[in-house]
Amino acid sequence: MPAAVVVALAAGLLTATAPTAHAAAGATLPFTSVEAESATTTGSKIGPDYTQGTLASEASGRQAVRITSGQRVEFTVPSAANAVNLAYSVPDGQSGTLDVYVNGTRISRTLAVTSKYSYVDTPWIPGAKTHHFYDNARLVLGQNVQAGDKVAFQSTGTQVTVDVADFEQVAAAAAQPAGSVSVVSKGADPSGNGDSTQAFRDAIASAQGGVVWIPPGEYRLTSSLSGVQNVTLQGAGSWHSVVHTSRFIDQTSSSGSVHIKNFAVIGEVTERVDSNPDNFVNGSLGPNSSVSGMWLQHLKVGLWLLGNNDNLVVENNRFLDMTADGLNLNGNARGIRVRNNFLRNQGDDALAMWSLYAPDTDSSFENNTISQPNLANGIAIYGGTDIAVRNNLISDTNALGSGIAISNQKFLDPFHPLSGTITVDGNTLVRTGAMNPNWNHPMGALRVDSYDSAINATINITNTTIADSPYSAFEFVSGGGQGYPVRGVTVDGATVRNTGTVVVQAEAQGAATFRNVTATGIGAAGLYNCPYPASSGTFSLTDGGGNSGWSSTWSDCSTWPQPGQGNPDPDPTRNLAKGRPATATGSQDVYTPGKAVDGDANSYWESTNNAFPQSWTVDLGSTQAVRRLVLKLPPSAAWGARTQTVTVLGSTDGSAYTTVLGSAGYRFDPATGNTATISLPGGTSLRYLRLSVSANTGWPAGQFSEVEVYPTS
């Protein structure tokens, strides 16, 4: 049997089951999540909604439950637990408490809720609105509960929107390792009242090559640590040892072998200030380091990594409520593994590699569970060489974000574009993709973006599951608007369910091969193939076999498909060739192939002179039923009557052409408009139309001012 990961992502459970002999997507987590909308409530449900700036759109599953004074949400406990973490939102400027009930009995402990860390504004980011509405608060229940028990949260006066509850069996505090140096022995205050910064520094200095022990307690640091190298910082568990600081480690270099594990770092970051190093780690831990078992919350960024972090392992951590990225490998990452982490409510990319100054190489994001990044992507790869994104479970991206983005967006220079092989394998994307307010059109669940330069890497996208995307599943785009090509893409093995619009949203020139991609529940059409700018070139999809359920093509590049609207019937009077990319075997001077599809009967294509035969080809963008051609020359009487000998050919792939109509002479006479109409056989279906001209009685070249292609006779 294949492995499976079960996560409560909607009313009921979504099960992401890996294909045979393929790892399941997402992290193995120490808790089980239950959505509020699947619980019992005396409040009111909100959502689903995908509109930027609404509470429901940022919620897990795009739904939540709102309660006011005296109202409650009651969860059924899914498995044995003694603690709970609750994702919630309260109105801006308000705070309060929730009473907690276990099996109908109110316990002595309450859960504090606040808007302090929410409602973030980033006006310097185009398209951003107030966001980051939710927060997380945790509570040890003081008793054990079992599967089937009831845990309820009741408002004591404040309006609270409850999103999801994580139930966990928290282990007892770990014991101090033998030979370790306790921060308390150096004067740290476990009550959290005193400043423990110097005690931490002294313990680190004393424990070189050994372990700094952080006993159970609350510790307050007022400035960051630096010079951290060749040491292990270890706590009694992330629910037991808690460090309160917004800047834990800030250093540009380290000799490495730094191991940080099993405690919490909780900050006080309430706004995003990009010039401030308000991060758990800012800079470098040095080679052969690790971060594991950490609870990171209320910071700007979890780890913003620069310099030498070779072979760093970041695993089994929780990243909650950052105002920016969860983790960013900011260039020069070599051999880094980020795996089995849980990230919720990040204010920018949850996990990112950004190849600034030097390329990120041979690094990977694997088996991470990412929920609700509220201003960017679940995972973003901006440049780099030989990168892997494997077996991640990503859900509920919001504005400006895809589930996964593979991109040449550089932001700054010197930037190192994608190169080598980019492996995107075994990922599951649920309700990912969003409307981009800057583009005024949507971003797909998985986006490949030649934003600032052509993509020439090998990009292999395999074993992908995309469910309930509000818009498209796969998007190919040049997001900077310059029309750079996307090349070298293979999509092999994908299951697409319930896309709002299309399976493939192709907006850039380039090419991709699709094989074994099956789709059900498509909202509009299988393919949107409309590269921008229209003159930039074509996007060619090669059918590698095994594809099903998405053969239709969106019919009108002048409109955007809307979720669930279906594909409108094409206008039978529409000229399919107008504005489409055209090529030719040769052109004379300024009389280029595009002149024959520009809608202007007075401009024209003229082939190389005295070199028959010559051919002219137009790409209609997708395979179409074609019944009639209208060939034109400029209507001016200065163009004398002539006959051109033309063969009509067609192709569905741009490679293999068949003859639609054999060689025949077509008369052009200004007295009758200088046009020739050609009726094609019934059943003619083609994407590429080619006209081969072997003779012209009026000039030693092929000439057309317009080639019009119609689906009706």
XYZ file of C-alpha atoms in Angstrom:
713
model
C 0.000 0.000 0.000
C 1.297 3.500 -0.728
C 1.828 5.860 2.173
C -0.687 8.618 2.760
C -0.837 11.876 4.621
C -4.189 13.012 5.914
C -4.766 16.689 6.601
C -8.038 18.368 7.470
C -8.108 20.946 4.708
C -11.815 21.308 4.200
C -15.073 20.165 5.702
C -14.083 16.553 6.022
C -10.644 15.229 5.223
C -8.550 15.522 2.099
C -6.268 12.545 1.662
C -3.173 13.023 -0.454
C -2.139 9.516 -1.429
C 1.095 9.018 -3.286
C 1.291 6.854 -6.394
C 2.676 3.388 -5.907
C 6.384 3.482 -4.991
C 6.253 7.250 -4.558
C 6.520 9.104 -1.241
C 3.450 10.847 0.139
C 3.295 14.625 -0.071
C 3.774 16.793 2.986
C 5.426 16.563 6.376
C 4.927 13.943 9.056
C 3.488 16.142 11.798
C 3.148 15.713 15.591
C -0.404 17.095 15.544
C -3.697 16.600 13.717
C -5.627 19.554 12.344
C -9.396 19.958 12.379
C -11.147 22.717 10.450
C -13.613 24.929 12.315
C -16.154 24.665 9.499
C -16.317 20.899 10.089
C -16.874 21.392 13.838
C -20.130 22.035 15.710
C -20.867 25.711 16.281
C -23.434 28.166 17.540
C -21.693 30.850 15.466
C -21.819 31.457 11.716
C -19.703 30.042 8.945
C -17.951 32.345 6.472
C -16.756 31.498 2.968
C -15.722 29.954 0.787
C -14.250 33.072 -0.801
C -11.213 33.742 -2.987
C -11.424 37.552 -2.991
C -8.239 39.306 -1.915
C -8.620 41.116 1.388
C -11.363 38.986 2.937
C -11.143 36.843 6.057
C -12.444 33.763 4.293
C -9.909 34.045 1.465
C -7.009 33.809 3.932
C -8.540 30.935 5.908
C -7.508 27.325 5.621
C -9.999 25.743 3.241
C -11.198 29.301 2.429
C -13.784 28.878 5.195
C -13.930 29.633 8.931
C -16.412 30.174 11.760
C -17.225 33.521 13.382
C -18.353 33.596 17.018
C -19.427 36.469 19.249
C -20.028 36.679 22.992
C -21.390 33.392 24.341
C -21.042 31.548 21.036
C -18.729 28.591 20.641
C -16.997 26.208 18.297
C -16.774 22.607 19.519
C -14.193 20.285 17.975
C -14.177 16.514 18.093
C -10.658 15.475 19.093
C -9.196 13.259 16.341
C -6.538 11.502 18.466
C -5.018 11.531 21.955
C -3.836 15.016 22.908
C -2.960 17.244 25.839
C -2.443 20.528 24.008
C -3.986 22.578 21.220
C -2.927 25.358 18.875
C -5.709 27.525 17.457
C -5.578 29.642 14.306
C -7.955 32.582 14.663
C -8.598 36.236 13.826
C -10.075 39.112 15.836
C -11.008 42.566 14.517
C -8.177 45.053 14.128
C -7.267 46.755 17.387
C -9.038 44.225 19.608
C -7.916 41.540 22.061
C -9.703 39.164 24.385
C -9.914 35.610 25.661
C -11.648 32.386 24.799
C -13.004 30.108 27.474
C -12.055 26.478 26.912
C -14.318 23.504 27.610
C -13.408 19.817 27.666
C -16.376 17.485 27.323
C -18.706 20.257 28.439
C -16.719 21.353 31.490
C -14.911 24.671 31.501
C -11.254 24.351 32.438
C -9.403 26.941 34.485
C -7.157 28.007 31.626
C -8.213 30.481 28.954
C -6.765 31.189 25.538
C -5.661 34.764 24.889
C -6.459 36.174 21.439
C -5.169 39.420 19.939
C -4.933 41.403 16.715
C -1.475 42.672 17.719
C 0.374 40.538 15.145
C -2.229 40.818 12.386
C -3.421 43.342 9.788
C -0.100 43.985 8.064
C 0.284 46.660 5.387
C 3.067 46.642 2.763
C 2.295 49.577 0.464
C 5.665 49.279 -1.305
C 4.620 45.900 -2.732
C 2.486 46.480 -5.862
C -0.912 44.835 -5.591
C -0.767 44.292 -1.839
C -3.693 45.098 0.410
C -4.002 44.806 4.168
C -3.390 41.110 4.842
C -2.157 38.620 7.465
C -5.487 38.563 9.277
C -4.931 35.380 11.269
C -2.722 34.461 14.204
C -1.973 31.308 16.190
C -2.230 30.770 19.935
C -1.355 27.609 21.836
C -2.520 26.136 25.120
C -1.588 23.136 27.260
C -4.929 21.746 28.394
C -3.677 20.407 31.728
C -5.303 17.048 31.082
C -5.301 14.289 28.502
C -8.113 13.987 25.981
C -8.835 11.034 23.751
C -10.159 10.558 20.253
C -13.858 11.429 20.257
C -13.659 13.825 23.198
C -14.989 17.352 22.740
C -12.963 20.553 23.100
C -14.840 23.826 22.705
C -13.785 27.479 22.517
C -16.287 30.124 23.605
C -16.098 33.872 23.118
C -16.131 35.955 26.296
C -17.055 39.126 24.425
C -14.674 39.634 21.537
C -15.719 38.617 18.051
C -13.381 35.796 17.038
C -13.094 34.061 13.659
C -11.882 30.515 14.314
C -10.060 28.803 11.458
C -8.424 25.530 12.470
C -7.333 23.665 15.623
C -4.168 21.534 15.886
C -4.426 18.826 18.544
C -1.150 17.455 19.870
C 0.187 15.053 22.480
C 3.101 17.033 23.884
C 5.852 14.901 25.404
C 7.284 15.676 28.820
C 10.234 18.027 28.988
C 13.529 16.416 28.018
C 16.339 16.067 30.553
C 19.569 18.057 30.445
C 22.281 16.328 28.412
C 25.327 15.268 30.387
C 28.196 17.722 30.138
C 26.092 20.533 28.756
C 26.274 24.144 29.898
C 22.945 25.478 31.163
C 22.086 29.079 30.381
C 20.612 29.271 33.893
C 24.045 28.482 35.348
C 25.277 31.602 33.549
C 22.531 33.768 34.993
C 19.606 33.369 32.571
C 16.192 34.094 34.099
C 13.644 31.329 33.256
C 10.780 33.538 34.456
C 11.207 35.848 31.498
C 11.460 38.937 33.662
C 15.207 39.488 33.494
C 17.380 40.029 30.425
C 19.086 36.721 29.598
C 21.112 37.938 26.614
C 24.524 37.941 28.308
C 23.862 34.593 29.962
C 23.222 33.025 26.552
C 26.421 34.577 25.192
C 28.457 33.324 28.150
C 27.015 29.816 27.854
C 27.854 29.714 24.135
C 31.414 30.832 24.843
C 31.806 28.157 27.550
C 30.341 25.313 25.527
C 32.465 25.446 22.366
C 32.333 22.003 20.797
C 29.553 21.035 23.219
C 25.943 21.734 24.146
C 24.251 24.829 25.519
C 21.221 23.683 27.496
C 18.069 25.798 27.631
C 15.958 24.388 30.504
C 12.171 24.642 30.605
C 11.169 28.248 31.111
C 10.660 31.610 29.403
C 13.785 33.597 28.490
C 13.972 37.164 27.260
C 16.763 38.349 24.953
C 17.082 42.052 24.156
C 19.684 41.830 21.378
C 20.854 39.263 18.878
C 23.557 36.626 19.254
C 26.628 36.566 17.022
C 29.882 34.629 16.823
C 27.881 31.402 17.104
C 29.908 28.442 15.830
C 30.868 24.879 16.734
C 28.095 24.549 19.316
C 24.684 22.956 19.883
C 21.840 25.053 21.318
C 19.282 22.616 22.725
C 16.026 22.976 24.622
C 13.704 20.649 26.510
C 11.122 20.790 23.726
C 9.376 23.550 21.807
C 6.442 23.624 24.242
C 8.763 23.818 27.267
C 11.797 26.011 26.494
C 10.779 29.372 25.044
C 13.034 32.261 24.031
C 11.366 35.634 23.500
C 13.249 37.728 20.960
C 12.696 39.121 17.488
C 16.375 38.702 16.556
C 18.002 35.480 17.697
C 21.157 35.030 15.591
C 22.507 37.789 13.335
C 25.952 37.127 11.849
C 27.515 37.334 8.416
C 29.769 34.299 8.775
C 30.519 31.279 10.934
C 32.931 28.358 10.830
C 29.828 26.189 11.103
C 28.742 23.045 12.941
C 25.963 24.985 14.661
C 23.036 22.823 15.721
C 19.864 24.469 17.026
C 17.073 22.251 18.263
C 14.037 21.640 20.408
C 12.915 25.024 21.715
C 10.728 27.923 20.650
C 11.713 31.397 19.534
C 8.739 33.748 19.640
C 9.161 37.339 18.562
C 7.267 40.589 18.836
C 7.214 41.605 15.170
C 3.946 43.388 14.434
C 4.846 45.084 11.141
C 7.089 44.188 8.227
C 10.165 46.406 7.988
C 12.458 44.926 5.348
C 15.515 46.879 6.509
C 15.336 45.287 9.966
C 16.925 41.861 10.642
C 13.913 40.711 12.671
C 14.649 37.065 11.972
C 15.342 33.893 13.897
C 18.554 33.516 11.876
C 19.849 36.372 9.746
C 22.967 35.520 7.756
C 25.075 32.417 8.171
C 25.249 29.395 10.475
C 28.272 28.111 8.581
C 28.745 24.735 6.902
C 27.385 21.438 8.228
C 24.836 23.033 10.552
C 21.237 22.107 11.374
C 17.975 23.511 12.715
C 15.406 21.015 13.984
C 12.437 20.698 16.285
C 11.939 24.470 16.556
C 8.754 26.499 17.031
C 9.276 29.865 15.292
C 6.586 32.529 15.513
C 5.924 36.271 15.232
C 9.132 37.116 13.385
C 9.706 38.845 10.057
C 11.493 35.821 8.583
C 12.347 32.482 10.081
C 15.704 31.970 8.366
C 17.163 34.536 5.942
C 20.347 32.779 4.894
C 23.358 34.465 3.307
C 26.973 33.456 2.941
C 28.204 29.946 3.637
C 25.514 27.579 4.868
C 26.786 24.543 2.946
C 25.007 21.277 3.747
C 22.607 22.902 6.205
C 19.636 20.737 7.217
C 16.405 22.439 8.331
C 13.876 19.828 9.428
C 10.929 19.102 11.709
C 10.234 22.757 12.520
C 7.110 24.914 12.745
C 7.030 28.363 11.141
C 3.988 30.396 12.161
C 2.850 33.966 11.557
C 5.900 35.515 9.876
C 5.298 38.915 8.308
C 7.523 37.932 5.346
C 9.191 34.656 4.247
C 9.350 31.517 6.306
C 12.799 30.675 4.912
C 14.841 32.246 2.123
C 18.072 30.836 0.724
C 19.390 34.163 -0.482
C 22.119 33.007 -2.883
C 25.153 30.781 -2.499
C 23.171 27.906 -0.950
C 24.972 24.642 -1.623
C 23.683 21.233 -0.615
C 20.946 22.577 1.682
C 18.034 20.324 2.639
C 14.806 21.845 3.961
C 12.459 19.001 4.834
C 9.519 17.912 6.940
C 8.610 21.393 8.167
C 5.187 22.920 8.775
C 4.562 26.514 7.686
C 1.334 28.454 8.229
C 0.387 32.087 7.669
C 3.579 33.449 6.144
C 3.423 37.023 4.854
C 5.464 36.325 1.706
C 6.905 33.184 0.088
C 6.735 30.380 2.629
C 9.923 28.760 1.276
C 12.140 30.509 -1.253
C 15.464 30.156 -3.011
C 16.708 33.409 -4.508
C 19.961 33.210 -6.480
C 21.229 36.707 -5.824
C 25.019 37.321 -6.005
C 25.672 33.571 -6.438
C 23.487 30.671 -7.571
C 21.752 28.350 -5.141
C 22.915 24.883 -6.189
C 22.097 21.275 -5.390
C 19.549 22.254 -2.739
C 16.026 21.031 -2.074
C 12.662 21.622 -0.401
C 11.209 18.205 0.454
C 8.132 16.889 2.301
C 7.060 20.217 3.736
C 3.451 21.135 4.549
C 2.613 24.745 3.723
C -0.692 26.451 4.428
C -1.962 29.969 3.815
C 0.920 32.090 2.534
C -1.023 35.322 2.271
C 0.985 37.520 -0.101
C 3.089 35.274 -2.336
C 3.904 31.660 -3.204
C 3.972 28.472 -1.210
C 7.373 27.612 -2.687
C 9.331 29.931 -4.968
C 12.531 29.116 -6.849
C 14.042 32.315 -8.243
C 16.963 31.127 -10.356
C 19.566 28.566 -9.348
C 21.171 25.395 -10.609
C 20.089 21.777 -10.082
C 17.297 22.499 -7.591
C 14.667 20.023 -6.347
C 11.148 20.584 -5.002
C 9.813 17.203 -3.902
C 6.766 15.796 -2.146
C 5.440 19.023 -0.646
C 1.801 19.637 0.305
C 0.758 23.254 -0.297
C -2.675 24.759 0.235
C -4.562 28.047 0.100
C -2.246 30.568 -1.481
C -3.566 34.102 -1.669
C -2.842 37.258 -3.679
C 0.307 37.309 -5.851
C 0.932 33.635 -5.258
C 1.027 30.212 -6.855
C 1.474 26.980 -4.978
C 4.877 26.561 -6.630
C 6.673 29.153 -8.751
C 9.724 28.318 -10.870
C 10.914 31.707 -12.008
C 13.590 33.920 -13.501
C 12.280 36.963 -11.646
C 15.461 38.596 -10.402
C 14.341 41.549 -8.203
C 17.987 42.715 -8.019
C 21.320 42.112 -9.767
C 23.557 40.184 -10.015
C 21.020 37.414 -10.477
C 21.720 33.858 -11.616
C 18.896 32.440 -13.761
C 17.639 28.887 -13.722
C 20.098 26.381 -15.140
C 20.870 22.694 -15.049
C 17.937 20.477 -14.068
C 15.061 21.741 -11.955
C 13.149 18.795 -10.470
C 9.566 19.361 -9.318
C 8.296 15.953 -8.246
C 5.503 14.447 -6.189
C 3.897 17.692 -5.003
C 0.240 18.136 -4.054
C -1.340 21.577 -4.495
C -4.777 22.277 -3.008
C -6.707 25.510 -3.659
C -3.542 27.212 -4.901
C -3.204 30.001 -7.423
C -4.756 33.433 -7.133
C -5.825 36.554 -8.953
C -2.848 38.844 -9.546
C -4.119 42.425 -9.084
C -1.133 43.808 -11.014
C -1.810 41.667 -14.078
C -5.601 41.681 -13.691
C -5.574 38.017 -14.494
C -4.899 34.855 -12.521
C -1.793 32.955 -11.512
C -1.841 29.171 -11.837
C -1.348 26.582 -9.124
C 2.088 25.765 -10.581
C 3.766 28.600 -12.462
C 6.839 28.626 -14.703
C 7.776 32.262 -15.255
C 10.396 33.732 -17.605
C 9.868 37.054 -15.854
C 13.194 38.783 -16.550
C 14.929 36.368 -18.936
C 14.373 33.270 -21.048
C 14.142 29.936 -19.277
C 16.603 27.507 -20.822
C 16.987 25.028 -17.951
C 15.581 21.504 -18.033
C 12.428 21.593 -15.920
C 10.896 18.229 -15.079
C 7.471 18.406 -13.381
C 6.397 14.901 -12.407
C 3.817 13.063 -10.285
C 1.799 16.180 -9.452
C -1.662 16.431 -7.906
C -3.568 19.706 -8.294
C -6.985 19.940 -6.655
C -9.554 22.738 -6.513
C -7.373 25.446 -7.998
C -9.580 28.545 -8.235
C -8.089 29.281 -11.646
C -5.602 27.205 -13.689
C -3.401 24.223 -12.891
C -0.205 24.916 -14.904
C 0.810 28.396 -16.024
C 3.608 29.393 -18.405
C 4.139 33.141 -18.427
C 6.692 35.897 -18.876
C 5.498 37.957 -15.943
C 7.553 41.043 -16.726
C 5.595 41.494 -19.948
C 8.609 41.165 -22.260
C 7.641 37.854 -23.823
C 10.776 35.888 -22.915
C 10.425 32.202 -23.842
C 9.845 29.262 -21.521
C 11.658 26.204 -22.844
C 12.732 22.762 -21.739
C 9.610 21.874 -19.720
C 8.229 18.354 -19.368
C 5.090 17.622 -17.366
C 4.800 13.884 -16.809
C 2.181 12.319 -14.576
C -0.376 14.729 -13.137
C -3.877 14.460 -11.747
C -5.897 17.670 -12.014
C -9.282 17.948 -10.315
C -11.746 20.835 -10.358
C -9.790 23.716 -11.834
C -11.775 26.939 -11.941
C -10.714 27.814 -15.487
C -8.164 25.763 -17.482
C -5.588 23.021 -17.084
C -2.831 24.843 -18.995
C -2.558 28.640 -19.087
C 0.106 29.393 -21.720
C 0.958 33.090 -21.933
C 4.568 32.970 -23.076
C 6.311 31.763 -26.187
C 8.121 28.470 -25.772
C 7.397 24.776 -25.558
C 6.423 22.008 -23.157
C 5.720 18.303 -23.429
C 2.749 16.870 -21.528
C 2.228 13.193 -20.940
C 0.004 11.183 -18.592
C -1.905 14.269 -17.436
C -5.535 13.526 -16.581
C -8.119 16.143 -15.710
C -11.695 16.161 -14.432
C -14.025 18.982 -13.484
C -12.536 21.693 -15.724
C -14.255 25.046 -15.314
C -13.771 26.513 -18.806
C -11.440 24.661 -21.198
C -8.401 22.435 -21.266
C -5.978 24.943 -22.755
C -5.605 28.715 -22.849
C -2.885 29.358 -25.436
C -2.447 33.090 -25.922
C 1.203 34.222 -25.621
C 1.811 37.847 -24.643
C 2.779 40.029 -26.397
C 0.873 38.517 -29.316
C 3.842 39.073 -31.610
C 6.326 37.345 -29.278
C 5.928 33.871 -30.753
C 4.025 30.670 -30.111
C 3.780 28.230 -27.241
C 3.923 24.677 -28.530
C 2.449 21.825 -26.490
C 3.655 18.378 -27.475
C 1.275 15.561 -26.604
C 3.489 12.827 -25.212
C 0.577 10.417 -24.812
C -1.605 9.337 -21.933
C -3.371 12.701 -21.590
C -7.123 12.848 -21.063
C -9.945 15.149 -20.093
C -8.504 18.451 -21.314
C -8.446 18.470 -25.121
C -10.528 21.626 -25.596
C -8.995 25.059 -26.225
C -10.249 28.423 -25.002
C -11.684 30.044 -28.072
C -11.039 33.766 -27.709
C -7.703 35.309 -26.686
C -9.372 38.698 -26.288
C -11.147 37.532 -23.113
C -10.122 35.787 -19.905
C -11.958 32.631 -18.887
C -13.832 33.102 -15.634
C -14.102 30.309 -13.055
C -16.760 27.807 -13.999
C -18.124 29.705 -16.999
C -17.425 27.046 -19.600
C -15.910 27.622 -23.008
C -18.055 29.963 -25.133
C -18.877 28.930 -28.681
C -16.441 30.538 -31.122
C -17.760 33.361 -33.253
C -18.351 31.688 -36.645
C -17.538 34.972 -38.401
C -14.180 35.364 -36.650
C -10.986 35.349 -38.717
C -8.874 32.719 -36.940
C -5.619 33.973 -38.461
C -5.853 37.659 -37.565
C -2.983 38.692 -35.298
C -1.573 35.159 -35.100
C 2.180 34.465 -35.514
C 3.209 34.019 -39.147
C 6.441 32.832 -40.773
C 7.702 32.327 -44.312
C 10.525 30.719 -46.219
C 11.581 34.188 -47.335
C 10.565 37.852 -47.438
C 11.420 40.776 -49.650
C 12.591 43.924 -47.892
C 9.947 45.178 -45.391
C 7.189 42.915 -46.702
C 7.320 40.463 -43.800
C 4.981 37.486 -43.108
C 3.063 39.288 -40.359
C 1.758 41.811 -42.882
C -0.638 39.114 -44.129
C -2.417 38.794 -40.754
C -2.359 42.401 -39.523
C -5.906 43.242 -40.644
C -4.675 45.857 -43.131
C -5.418 44.946 -46.756
C -3.007 47.632 -47.993
C 0.087 46.086 -46.363
C 1.344 42.790 -47.723
C 3.814 39.911 -47.537
C 6.069 39.374 -50.520
C 8.364 36.384 -50.701
C 11.938 36.329 -51.888
C 11.850 37.206 -55.586
C 12.708 34.763 -58.356
C 12.914 31.803 -55.970
C 9.775 29.698 -56.414
C 8.402 27.767 -54.656
C 7.941 29.925 -51.532
C 5.684 29.211 -48.557
C 3.887 31.245 -45.903
C 2.663 29.692 -42.599
C 0.368 30.870 -39.808
C -0.057 29.284 -36.348
C -3.708 29.431 -35.258
C -2.702 28.663 -31.666
C -4.594 25.378 -31.399
C -6.116 22.791 -33.690
C -9.235 24.250 -35.311
C -11.902 23.173 -37.762
C -11.247 25.234 -40.927
C -13.618 25.432 -43.898
C -12.777 28.580 -45.866
C -9.819 30.771 -46.810
C -9.962 34.279 -48.220
C -6.725 35.397 -49.874
C -6.281 39.087 -50.609
C -3.990 41.468 -52.429
C -4.115 45.256 -51.995
C -7.357 46.535 -53.579
C -5.668 49.377 -55.443
C -6.097 49.323 -59.249
C -2.321 49.727 -59.428
C -2.177 46.036 -58.660
C -2.932 44.479 -61.998
C -4.837 41.226 -62.288
C -2.781 38.094 -61.801
C -3.016 34.382 -61.051
C -1.056 32.721 -58.250
C -0.551 28.974 -58.133
C -1.049 27.815 -54.542
C -0.979 24.518 -52.658
C -2.804 24.435 -49.295
C -1.198 22.344 -46.552
C -2.020 21.781 -42.898
C -0.429 20.428 -39.736
C -1.461 19.872 -36.115
C 2.078 19.916 -34.699
C 4.098 22.221 -36.961
C 6.279 19.354 -38.180
C 4.319 16.939 -40.308
C 2.272 18.646 -43.048
C -0.338 17.056 -45.289
C -1.858 18.448 -48.464
C -5.357 19.858 -47.934
C -5.798 21.077 -51.533
C -3.430 20.352 -54.379
C -1.778 22.943 -56.560
C -4.273 25.231 -58.305
C -4.369 28.692 -59.860
C -6.299 31.440 -58.047
C -7.260 34.634 -59.892
C -6.813 38.055 -58.220
C -8.463 40.962 -60.044
C -8.816 44.513 -58.647
C -12.121 44.764 -60.539
C -13.564 42.186 -58.135
C -11.724 43.295 -54.970
C -8.449 41.441 -55.598
C -9.624 38.496 -53.473
C -9.751 34.748 -53.935
C -11.938 32.462 -51.842
C -10.914 28.847 -51.307
C -13.347 26.274 -49.923
C -11.677 23.480 -47.975
C -12.887 19.883 -47.701
C -15.264 19.009 -44.882
C -13.396 17.602 -41.917
C -10.349 19.834 -42.397
C -8.757 20.362 -38.994
C -5.403 22.036 -38.498
C -3.357 24.323 -36.284
C -0.720 25.370 -38.796
C -1.892 26.557 -42.218
C 0.738 26.685 -44.966
C 0.316 28.207 -48.421
C 2.983 27.139 -50.901
C 3.196 29.464 -53.933
C 4.860 28.050 -57.054
C 3.943 30.713 -59.625
C 2.601 34.261 -59.976
C 1.715 35.754 -63.382
C 1.988 39.312 -62.065
C 5.288 39.229 -60.135
C 8.088 36.668 -59.556
C 7.144 36.118 -55.906
C 4.364 34.948 -53.625
C 2.174 37.841 -52.463
C -0.689 38.146 -49.944
C -1.982 41.256 -48.198
C -4.339 39.230 -46.001
C -4.873 35.538 -45.391
C -8.205 35.087 -43.627
C -9.143 31.731 -42.126
C -12.744 30.902 -41.190
C -14.371 27.938 -39.412
C -17.471 28.072 -41.626
C -17.987 27.645 -45.363
